[in-house]
Amino acid sequence: VDAEGSIGNFMLGAAYSRDVDLGFDNYRVDATYFLYPWLKSTISYANLRDGDQTANDPTIALGLTAHLRANALVGLTYTHHTRDYNLPLGPTTTTFTDTVVLGAQFAF
């Protein structure tokens, strides 16, 4: 189930899913605000789990996207994992780390 709406420069969306077989819930909330016609900021909260994980992975992501031209954009996204825990991966364990992603897209 999902829903999205907008008022002026602000957009808000939410989604929810339930896995009956594995018995867990996934949900997320996204907000977008256009600071300028060519610059948008985003924030999202997601509480997701896939079948391989033993616990949900709640995250908060902040993003900024600049549309340089009609066919080119640059984006920066920071993702913070709000829960610290270890997941087993083979003989070792790993922890979730915060990430920063810088991306560019071009279409022709």
Short mmCIF file of N, CA and C in Angstrom, two decimals, residues 23-99:
data_model
loop_
_atom_site.label_atom_id
_atom_site.label_comp_id
_atom_site.label_asym_id
_atom_site.label_seq_id
_atom_site.Cartn_x
_atom_site.Cartn_y
_atom_site.Cartn_z
N GLY A 23 6.58 -13.01 8.00
CA GLY A 23 6.03 -12.35 9.17
C GLY A 23 6.70 -11.05 9.58
N PHE A 24 7.07 -10.21 8.62
CA PHE A 24 7.61 -8.91 9.01
C PHE A 24 7.00 -7.79 8.18
N ASP A 25 7.09 -6.59 8.74
CA ASP A 25 6.53 -5.40 8.12
C ASP A 25 7.65 -4.51 7.58
N ASN A 26 7.42 -3.88 6.45
CA ASN A 26 8.33 -2.89 5.89
C ASN A 26 7.54 -1.60 5.68
N TYR A 27 8.16 -0.48 5.99
CA TYR A 27 7.50 0.79 5.72
C TYR A 27 8.53 1.88 5.49
N ARG A 28 8.10 2.94 4.81
CA ARG A 28 8.97 4.08 4.55
C ARG A 28 8.13 5.33 4.37
N VAL A 29 8.74 6.47 4.69
CA VAL A 29 8.13 7.78 4.51
C VAL A 29 9.15 8.65 3.81
N ASP A 30 8.74 9.33 2.74
CA ASP A 30 9.62 10.18 1.95
C ASP A 30 9.04 11.59 1.87
N ALA A 31 9.92 12.58 1.96
CA ALA A 31 9.51 13.98 1.78
C ALA A 31 10.49 14.65 0.84
N THR A 32 9.96 15.46 -0.07
CA THR A 32 10.77 16.19 -1.04
C THR A 32 10.32 17.65 -1.04
N TYR A 33 11.30 18.55 -1.10
CA TYR A 33 10.97 19.96 -1.18
C TYR A 33 11.87 20.60 -2.23
N PHE A 34 11.26 21.30 -3.18
CA PHE A 34 12.02 22.00 -4.20
C PHE A 34 12.42 23.38 -3.67
N LEU A 35 13.72 23.55 -3.41
CA LEU A 35 14.24 24.83 -2.93
C LEU A 35 14.23 25.87 -4.04
N TYR A 36 14.58 25.41 -5.22
CA TYR A 36 14.53 26.19 -6.47
C TYR A 36 13.99 25.24 -7.52
N PRO A 37 13.58 25.72 -8.67
CA PRO A 37 13.10 24.79 -9.71
C PRO A 37 14.16 23.75 -10.12
N TRP A 38 15.42 24.06 -9.93
CA TRP A 38 16.51 23.17 -10.34
C TRP A 38 17.17 22.45 -9.16
N LEU A 39 16.75 22.71 -7.92
CA LEU A 39 17.39 22.14 -6.73
C LEU A 39 16.34 21.58 -5.79
N LYS A 40 16.46 20.27 -5.47
CA LYS A 40 15.49 19.67 -4.55
C LYS A 40 16.22 19.00 -3.40
N SER A 41 15.58 19.03 -2.24
CA SER A 41 16.08 18.34 -1.06
C SER A 41 15.12 17.21 -0.72
N THR A 42 15.68 16.13 -0.18
CA THR A 42 14.86 14.97 0.18
C THR A 42 15.25 14.47 1.55
N ILE A 43 14.29 13.88 2.23
CA ILE A 43 14.54 13.16 3.47
C ILE A 43 13.63 11.95 3.46
N SER A 44 14.16 10.82 3.92
CA SER A 44 13.32 9.62 3.98
C SER A 44 13.68 8.80 5.21
N TYR A 45 12.67 8.16 5.75
CA TYR A 45 12.86 7.20 6.84
C TYR A 45 12.35 5.87 6.31
N ALA A 46 13.17 4.85 6.44
CA ALA A 46 12.78 3.52 5.96
C ALA A 46 13.08 2.49 7.05
N ASN A 47 12.18 1.57 7.24
CA ASN A 47 12.37 0.47 8.17
C ASN A 47 12.12 -0.81 7.38
N LEU A 48 13.18 -1.34 6.78
CA LEU A 48 13.07 -2.44 5.83
C LEU A 48 13.81 -3.67 6.31
N ARG A 49 13.36 -4.82 5.84
CA ARG A 49 14.04 -6.08 6.12
C ARG A 49 13.80 -6.99 4.94
N ASP A 50 14.85 -7.69 4.55
CA ASP A 50 14.65 -8.71 3.52
C ASP A 50 14.76 -10.08 4.18
N GLY A 51 14.55 -11.12 3.42
CA GLY A 51 14.51 -12.46 3.97
C GLY A 51 15.81 -12.95 4.57
N ASP A 52 16.94 -12.37 4.18
CA ASP A 52 18.24 -12.82 4.68
C ASP A 52 18.59 -12.20 6.03
N GLN A 53 17.96 -11.11 6.40
CA GLN A 53 18.31 -10.42 7.64
C GLN A 53 17.45 -10.93 8.79
N THR A 54 18.03 -10.86 9.99
CA THR A 54 17.30 -11.30 11.17
C THR A 54 16.61 -10.15 11.89
N ALA A 55 16.84 -8.92 11.46
CA ALA A 55 16.22 -7.75 12.09
C ALA A 55 16.02 -6.66 11.05
N ASN A 56 15.10 -5.76 11.34
CA ASN A 56 14.88 -4.62 10.44
C ASN A 56 16.08 -3.69 10.46
N ASP A 57 16.22 -2.92 9.40
CA ASP A 57 17.33 -1.98 9.25
C ASP A 57 16.77 -0.57 9.08
N PRO A 58 16.44 0.13 10.17
CA PRO A 58 15.90 1.48 10.03
C PRO A 58 16.97 2.47 9.61
N THR A 59 16.65 3.29 8.61
CA THR A 59 17.60 4.28 8.11
C THR A 59 16.92 5.63 7.90
N ILE A 60 17.73 6.67 8.00
CA ILE A 60 17.31 8.02 7.64
C ILE A 60 18.26 8.47 6.54
N ALA A 61 17.70 8.97 5.44
CA ALA A 61 18.52 9.42 4.31
C ALA A 61 18.19 10.87 3.99
N LEU A 62 19.24 11.67 3.83
CA LEU A 62 19.11 13.07 3.44
C LEU A 62 19.75 13.23 2.07
N GLY A 63 19.09 13.96 1.18
CA GLY A 63 19.63 14.10 -0.17
C GLY A 63 19.44 15.50 -0.72
N LEU A 64 20.29 15.82 -1.66
CA LEU A 64 20.23 17.09 -2.37
C LEU A 64 20.54 16.79 -3.83
N THR A 65 19.66 17.23 -4.73
CA THR A 65 19.84 16.98 -6.16
C THR A 65 19.76 18.30 -6.91
N ALA A 66 20.76 18.53 -7.77
CA ALA A 66 20.80 19.73 -8.61
C ALA A 66 20.63 19.32 -10.06
N HIS A 67 19.61 19.84 -10.71
CA HIS A 67 19.39 19.60 -12.14
C HIS A 67 20.14 20.69 -12.90
N LEU A 68 21.29 20.33 -13.44
CA LEU A 68 22.16 21.30 -14.10
C LEU A 68 21.62 21.73 -15.45
N ARG A 69 21.02 20.81 -16.15
CA ARG A 69 20.39 21.04 -17.45
C ARG A 69 19.18 20.12 -17.53
N ALA A 70 18.46 20.17 -18.60
CA ALA A 70 17.30 19.29 -18.75
C ALA A 70 17.71 17.82 -18.79
N ASN A 71 18.94 17.54 -19.20
CA ASN A 71 19.38 16.16 -19.34
C ASN A 71 20.55 15.80 -18.43
N ALA A 72 20.87 16.61 -17.41
CA ALA A 72 22.00 16.32 -16.53
C ALA A 72 21.66 16.72 -15.10
N LEU A 73 22.03 15.85 -14.16
CA LEU A 73 21.83 16.16 -12.75
C LEU A 73 22.96 15.59 -11.91
N VAL A 74 23.15 16.17 -10.74
CA VAL A 74 24.13 15.71 -9.76
C VAL A 74 23.40 15.57 -8.44
N GLY A 75 23.64 14.47 -7.74
CA GLY A 75 22.97 14.24 -6.47
C GLY A 75 23.92 13.79 -5.39
N LEU A 76 23.62 14.15 -4.16
CA LEU A 76 24.39 13.75 -2.99
C LEU A 76 23.40 13.21 -1.96
N THR A 77 23.65 12.00 -1.45
CA THR A 77 22.76 11.38 -0.47
C THR A 77 23.57 10.84 0.69
N TYR A 78 23.16 11.17 1.90
CA TYR A 78 23.76 10.64 3.13
C TYR A 78 22.74 9.72 3.78
N THR A 79 23.15 8.49 4.11
CA THR A 79 22.26 7.52 4.75
C THR A 79 22.82 7.13 6.10
N HIS A 80 22.00 7.27 7.13
CA HIS A 80 22.39 6.94 8.51
C HIS A 80 21.56 5.75 8.99
N HIS A 81 22.24 4.71 9.47
CA HIS A 81 21.56 3.55 10.05
C HIS A 81 21.30 3.86 11.52
N THR A 82 20.05 3.86 11.93
CA THR A 82 19.69 4.31 13.27
C THR A 82 19.87 3.25 14.33
N ARG A 83 20.09 2.02 13.95
CA ARG A 83 20.27 0.94 14.91
C ARG A 83 21.63 0.30 14.68
N ASP A 84 22.38 0.13 15.76
CA ASP A 84 23.68 -0.55 15.67
C ASP A 84 23.51 -2.00 16.08
N TYR A 85 23.79 -2.89 15.17
CA TYR A 85 23.80 -4.31 15.48
C TYR A 85 24.64 -5.03 14.44
N ASN A 86 25.02 -6.22 14.75
CA ASN A 86 25.87 -7.02 13.87
C ASN A 86 25.02 -8.03 13.12
N LEU A 87 25.39 -8.25 11.88
CA LEU A 87 24.77 -9.30 11.07
C LEU A 87 25.84 -10.32 10.73
N PRO A 88 25.55 -11.60 10.91
CA PRO A 88 26.54 -12.61 10.54
C PRO A 88 26.66 -12.74 9.03
N LEU A 89 27.88 -12.74 8.55
CA LEU A 89 28.16 -12.99 7.14
C LEU A 89 29.27 -14.04 7.08
N GLY A 90 28.87 -15.27 6.96
CA GLY A 90 29.86 -16.34 6.93
C GLY A 90 30.57 -16.44 8.28
N PRO A 91 31.89 -16.63 8.26
CA PRO A 91 32.63 -16.80 9.52
C PRO A 91 32.85 -15.48 10.27
N THR A 92 32.56 -14.34 9.65
CA THR A 92 32.78 -13.05 10.31
C THR A 92 31.46 -12.32 10.47
N THR A 93 31.50 -11.19 11.14
CA THR A 93 30.31 -10.36 11.25
C THR A 93 30.62 -8.98 10.69
N THR A 94 29.58 -8.27 10.35
CA THR A 94 29.74 -6.92 9.84
C THR A 94 28.71 -6.01 10.48
N THR A 95 29.01 -4.75 10.57
CA THR A 95 28.03 -3.78 11.06
C THR A 95 27.66 -2.85 9.93
N PHE A 96 26.46 -2.31 9.99
CA PHE A 96 26.05 -1.34 8.99
C PHE A 96 26.80 -0.04 9.24
N THR A 97 27.28 0.57 8.20
CA THR A 97 27.95 1.86 8.32
C THR A 97 27.17 2.90 7.55
N ASP A 98 27.28 4.13 8.01
CA ASP A 98 26.64 5.23 7.30
C ASP A 98 27.33 5.42 5.96
N THR A 99 26.59 5.89 4.96
CA THR A 99 27.16 6.05 3.63
C THR A 99 26.86 7.44 3.08
#
